[in-house]
Tab-separated table of C-alpha atoms in Angstrom:
chain	number	residue	atom	x	y	z
A	1	ASP	CA	-18.278	-28.187	-1.633
A	2	ALA	CA	-16.571	-27.639	-4.885
A	3	GLY	CA	-14.841	-30.912	-4.567
A	4	ILE	CA	-11.563	-29.731	-2.976
A	5	THR	CA	-9.902	-31.689	-0.224
A	6	GLN	CA	-6.973	-30.328	1.676
A	7	SER	CA	-4.709	-32.686	3.795
A	8	PRO	CA	-3.890	-32.818	6.425
A	9	ARG	CA	-6.291	-30.438	8.282
A	10	HIS	CA	-3.953	-29.963	11.307
A	11	LYS	CA	-0.157	-30.502	11.558
A	12	VAL	CA	2.269	-29.595	14.208
A	13	THR	CA	5.981	-29.883	13.247
A	14	GLU	CA	9.281	-28.703	14.672
A	15	THR	CA	11.379	-25.940	13.146
A	16	GLY	CA	13.690	-27.153	10.490
A	17	THR	CA	11.572	-29.966	9.362
A	18	PRO	CA	10.187	-30.294	5.704
A	19	VAL	CA	6.380	-30.198	5.310
A	20	THR	CA	4.084	-30.805	2.451
A	21	LEU	CA	0.481	-29.892	2.172
A	22	ARG	CA	-1.756	-31.487	-0.498
A	23	CYS	CA	-4.726	-29.835	-2.426
A	24	HIS	CA	-6.826	-32.421	-4.454
A	25	GLN	CA	-9.627	-31.256	-6.639
A	26	THR	CA	-12.315	-33.287	-8.582
A	27	GLU	CA	-13.445	-30.390	-10.787
A	28	ASN	CA	-10.805	-30.428	-13.381
A	29	HIS	CA	-10.212	-26.689	-12.884
A	30	ARG	CA	-7.169	-25.098	-14.535
A	31	TYR	CA	-6.403	-22.660	-11.977
A	32	MET	CA	-5.211	-23.555	-8.297
A	33	TYR	CA	-3.877	-21.392	-5.635
A	34	TRP	CA	-2.325	-21.524	-2.260
A	35	TYR	CA	-2.976	-18.875	0.292
A	36	ARG	CA	-2.138	-18.266	3.836
A	37	GLN	CA	-4.292	-16.577	6.403
A	38	ASP	CA	-3.184	-14.671	9.463
A	39	PRO	CA	-4.516	-12.351	11.759
A	40	GLY	CA	-4.056	-8.774	10.726
A	41	HIS	CA	-2.795	-9.839	7.328
A	42	GLY	CA	-5.740	-11.263	5.723
A	43	LEU	CA	-5.515	-13.867	2.834
A	44	ARG	CA	-2.146	-13.639	1.028
A	45	LEU	CA	-1.247	-15.643	-1.952
A	46	ILE	CA	1.957	-17.726	-1.998
A	47	HIS	CA	1.963	-19.467	-5.243
A	48	TYR	CA	-0.456	-20.353	-8.125
A	49	SER	CA	-0.758	-22.784	-10.866
A	50	TYR	CA	-2.322	-22.143	-14.333
A	51	GLY	CA	-1.943	-25.610	-15.633
A	52	VAL	CA	0.032	-28.761	-15.042
A	53	LYS	CA	3.787	-27.763	-14.533
A	54	ASP	CA	2.949	-24.172	-14.978
A	55	THR	CA	3.311	-22.146	-11.595
A	56	ASP	CA	4.188	-18.904	-10.529
A	57	LYS	CA	5.062	-16.942	-7.298
A	58	GLY	CA	2.628	-14.795	-5.295
A	59	GLU	CA	3.395	-12.003	-2.875
A	60	VAL	CA	4.694	-14.350	0.011
A	61	SER	CA	6.556	-16.986	-1.692
A	62	ASP	CA	9.821	-17.106	0.096
A	63	GLY	CA	10.331	-20.290	2.083
A	64	TYR	CA	7.710	-22.263	-0.090
A	65	SER	CA	7.673	-24.283	-3.318
A	66	VAL	CA	4.905	-25.987	-5.081
A	67	SER	CA	4.380	-28.605	-7.693
A	68	ARG	CA	1.562	-29.603	-9.862
A	69	SER	CA	2.240	-32.862	-11.934
A	70	LYS	CA	-1.370	-33.580	-12.404
A	71	THR	CA	-4.436	-31.390	-12.885
A	72	GLU	CA	-6.083	-32.422	-9.690
A	73	ASP	CA	-3.184	-32.038	-7.227
A	74	PHE	CA	-1.269	-29.132	-6.176
A	75	LEU	CA	1.371	-29.641	-3.357
A	76	LEU	CA	2.684	-26.948	-1.218
A	77	THR	CA	6.169	-27.608	0.384
A	78	LEU	CA	8.025	-25.809	3.237
A	79	GLU	CA	11.486	-26.962	2.711
A	80	SER	CA	12.500	-26.192	6.214
A	81	ALA	CA	9.655	-24.989	8.378
A	82	THR	CA	10.136	-21.904	10.475
A	83	SER	CA	7.799	-20.480	13.161
A	84	SER	CA	6.728	-17.601	11.137
A	85	GLN	CA	5.138	-20.129	8.678
A	86	THR	CA	2.607	-21.104	11.535
A	87	SER	CA	-0.424	-20.228	9.866
A	88	VAL	CA	-3.783	-21.421	8.249
A	89	TYR	CA	-3.220	-22.542	4.641
A	90	PHE	CA	-6.109	-22.526	2.237
A	91	CYS	CA	-6.051	-23.998	-1.318
A	92	ALA	CA	-8.542	-22.575	-3.952
A	93	ILE	CA	-9.655	-23.442	-7.299
A	94	ARG	CA	-11.367	-21.728	-10.155
A	95	ARG	CA	-12.448	-22.580	-13.778
A	96	LEU	CA	-11.433	-19.505	-15.571
A	97	VAL	CA	-9.358	-16.476	-14.807
A	98	ASP	CA	-12.358	-14.237	-13.692
A	99	SER	CA	-14.582	-17.027	-12.164
A	100	PRO	CA	-15.056	-17.312	-8.569
A	101	LEU	CA	-12.623	-18.882	-6.287
A	102	HIS	CA	-13.669	-22.213	-4.449
A	103	PHE	CA	-11.779	-22.833	-1.293
A	104	GLY	CA	-10.896	-25.850	0.629
A	105	ASN	CA	-11.411	-25.913	4.440
A	106	GLY	CA	-7.862	-25.163	5.250
A	107	THR	CA	-4.853	-26.642	6.940
A	108	ARG	CA	-3.849	-25.329	10.290
A	109	LEU	CA	-0.047	-25.659	10.687
A	110	THR	CA	1.823	-24.940	13.779
A	111	VAL	CA	5.633	-24.738	13.635
A	112	THR	CA	7.209	-25.175	17.053
B	1	THR	CA	1.028	-3.881	-5.437
B	2	GLN	CA	-2.663	-3.271	-5.600
B	3	LEU	CA	-4.371	-2.940	-2.012
B	4	LEU	CA	-7.760	-3.169	-0.871
B	5	GLU	CA	-8.634	-1.564	2.283
B	6	GLN	CA	-11.744	-2.807	4.117
B	7	SER	CA	-13.386	-0.808	6.761
B	8	PRO	CA	-14.233	-1.309	9.648
B	9	GLN	CA	-11.942	-4.155	10.568
B	10	PHE	CA	-14.296	-5.222	13.571
B	11	LEU	CA	-18.049	-4.524	13.891
B	12	SER	CA	-20.138	-5.805	16.848
B	13	ILE	CA	-23.931	-4.873	16.494
B	14	GLN	CA	-27.205	-5.786	18.021
B	15	GLU	CA	-29.680	-8.213	15.951
B	16	GLY	CA	-32.059	-5.856	13.857
B	17	GLU	CA	-29.519	-3.230	13.331
B	18	ASN	CA	-28.344	-2.156	9.857
B	19	LEU	CA	-24.639	-1.973	8.920
B	20	THR	CA	-22.362	-1.188	5.913
B	21	VAL	CA	-18.909	-2.256	5.217
B	22	TYR	CA	-16.629	-0.827	2.848
B	23	CYS	CA	-13.925	-1.756	0.484
B	24	ASN	CA	-11.700	0.750	-1.187
B	25	SER	CA	-8.691	0.825	-3.479
B	26	SER	CA	-6.681	3.318	-5.663
B	27	SER	CA	-6.759	0.715	-8.561
B	28	VAL	CA	-9.442	-0.022	-11.083
B	29	PHE	CA	-10.814	-3.712	-11.073
B	30	SER	CA	-12.456	-5.438	-13.968
B	31	SER	CA	-14.910	-6.852	-11.227
B	32	LEU	CA	-15.078	-7.215	-7.490
B	33	GLN	CA	-16.301	-10.233	-5.522
B	34	TRP	CA	-17.465	-10.364	-1.872
B	35	TYR	CA	-16.911	-13.573	0.210
B	36	ARG	CA	-17.976	-14.629	3.650
B	37	GLN	CA	-15.988	-16.920	5.877
B	38	GLU	CA	-17.034	-18.777	9.131
B	39	PRO	CA	-14.717	-20.310	11.550
B	40	GLY	CA	-12.965	-23.452	10.455
B	41	GLU	CA	-14.053	-23.105	7.031
B	42	GLY	CA	-12.770	-21.410	3.609
B	43	PRO	CA	-14.333	-18.243	2.234
B	44	VAL	CA	-17.545	-18.760	0.223
B	45	LEU	CA	-18.468	-16.363	-2.605
B	46	LEU	CA	-21.524	-14.218	-1.987
B	47	VAL	CA	-21.593	-12.068	-5.196
B	48	THR	CA	-19.648	-10.784	-8.231
B	49	VAL	CA	-20.046	-7.126	-9.371
B	50	VAL	CA	-18.928	-6.216	-12.745
B	51	THR	CA	-20.279	-3.019	-13.919
B	52	GLY	CA	-19.377	0.424	-12.538
B	53	GLY	CA	-22.427	1.564	-10.461
B	54	GLU	CA	-23.833	-1.728	-10.422
B	55	VAL	CA	-26.119	-2.725	-7.323
B	56	LYS	CA	-26.964	-6.313	-6.566
B	57	LYS	CA	-29.241	-7.599	-3.822
B	58	LEU	CA	-29.135	-10.927	-2.005
B	59	LYS	CA	-31.887	-11.061	0.437
B	60	ARG	CA	-30.918	-8.513	3.075
B	61	LEU	CA	-27.593	-7.845	1.663
B	62	THR	CA	-27.116	-5.122	-0.902
B	63	PHE	CA	-23.813	-4.776	-2.734
B	64	GLN	CA	-22.714	-1.871	-4.723
B	65	PHE	CA	-19.708	-1.423	-7.106
B	66	GLY	CA	-18.393	2.134	-7.372
B	67	ASP	CA	-18.786	4.142	-10.645
B	68	ALA	CA	-15.009	4.075	-11.286
B	69	ARG	CA	-14.788	0.396	-10.201
B	70	LYS	CA	-12.336	1.370	-7.394
B	71	ASP	CA	-14.651	0.600	-4.513
B	72	SER	CA	-17.489	-1.355	-3.122
B	73	SER	CA	-19.817	-1.537	-0.388
B	74	LEU	CA	-21.875	-4.140	1.429
B	75	HIS	CA	-25.008	-3.148	3.314
B	76	ILE	CA	-26.923	-5.570	5.529
B	77	THR	CA	-30.344	-4.710	6.557
B	78	ALA	CA	-31.861	-6.064	10.009
B	79	ALA	CA	-28.731	-8.189	10.858
B	80	GLN	CA	-29.227	-11.563	12.363
B	81	PRO	CA	-26.833	-13.786	14.319
B	82	GLY	CA	-26.494	-15.956	11.369
B	83	ASP	CA	-24.790	-13.021	9.580
B	84	THR	CA	-21.824	-13.350	11.834
B	85	GLY	CA	-18.542	-14.060	10.117
B	86	LEU	CA	-15.537	-12.573	8.348
B	87	TYR	CA	-16.484	-10.629	5.026
B	88	LEU	CA	-13.835	-10.197	2.435
B	89	CYS	CA	-13.692	-8.322	-0.610
B	90	ALA	CA	-11.554	-9.339	-3.553
B	91	GLY	CA	-10.577	-7.389	-6.822
B	92	ILE	CA	-10.082	-9.074	-10.122
B	93	THR	CA	-7.589	-7.752	-12.557
B	94	ASN	CA	-5.324	-9.531	-15.070
B	95	THR	CA	-3.471	-10.865	-11.999
B	96	PRO	CA	-4.479	-13.287	-9.390
B	97	LEU	CA	-7.061	-12.096	-6.810
B	98	VAL	CA	-6.196	-9.173	-4.507
B	99	PHE	CA	-7.982	-9.725	-1.202
B	100	GLY	CA	-8.773	-7.181	1.410
B	101	LYS	CA	-7.965	-8.019	5.062
B	102	GLY	CA	-11.646	-8.404	5.906
B	103	THR	CA	-14.362	-7.279	8.266
B	104	ARG	CA	-15.162	-9.371	11.093
B	105	LEU	CA	-18.906	-8.898	11.891
B	106	SER	CA	-20.416	-10.095	15.279
B	107	VAL	CA	-24.237	-9.964	15.541
B	108	ILE	CA	-25.488	-10.265	19.006
B	109	ALA	CA	-28.907	-11.859	19.562
């Protein structure tokens, strides 16, 4: 593994509740990404970060926010979870903009 | 929006057969990566192809990047049950990676 830990690995929550997913890396890589993976849609980028406090939106950012106060941690927050946000969420890191992505093992989120 | 189309979406074959999966786009990429994902895990990089027309071999896997750098193929020779998984292609430009939806391969013993 490339030193990426996602927590929690599984979570069940109710509609309307806030949820925060954590991605922690020990590689000191600059770039960090949050993807969601759904059947029929593949991997879709939610938000990404290119440095501490530097973040940008991906293609499916509505309903999500992120924060990166330290190089090693990238947090994804669902302010008010909806059933459409039931998914598997993957964090990924990479050293340079054209380096390979290294993925965590995912967080399976179920919103009831 | 840059799109990568992968085909076929699903593939079920017998052990020992050969197969090819395709990754096509109307966009030009500076390079293209192939990942493999197993259940319960994140995708893992198999290869990066950079030069138009480039061919890379990884044991029984052969990867090719199109001359125009818009498409790629993955050929597996004599498939084995251990090749089972989701194969994803990803194109690199000056924006974050664009992923195809994947080809789910099942190799039956």
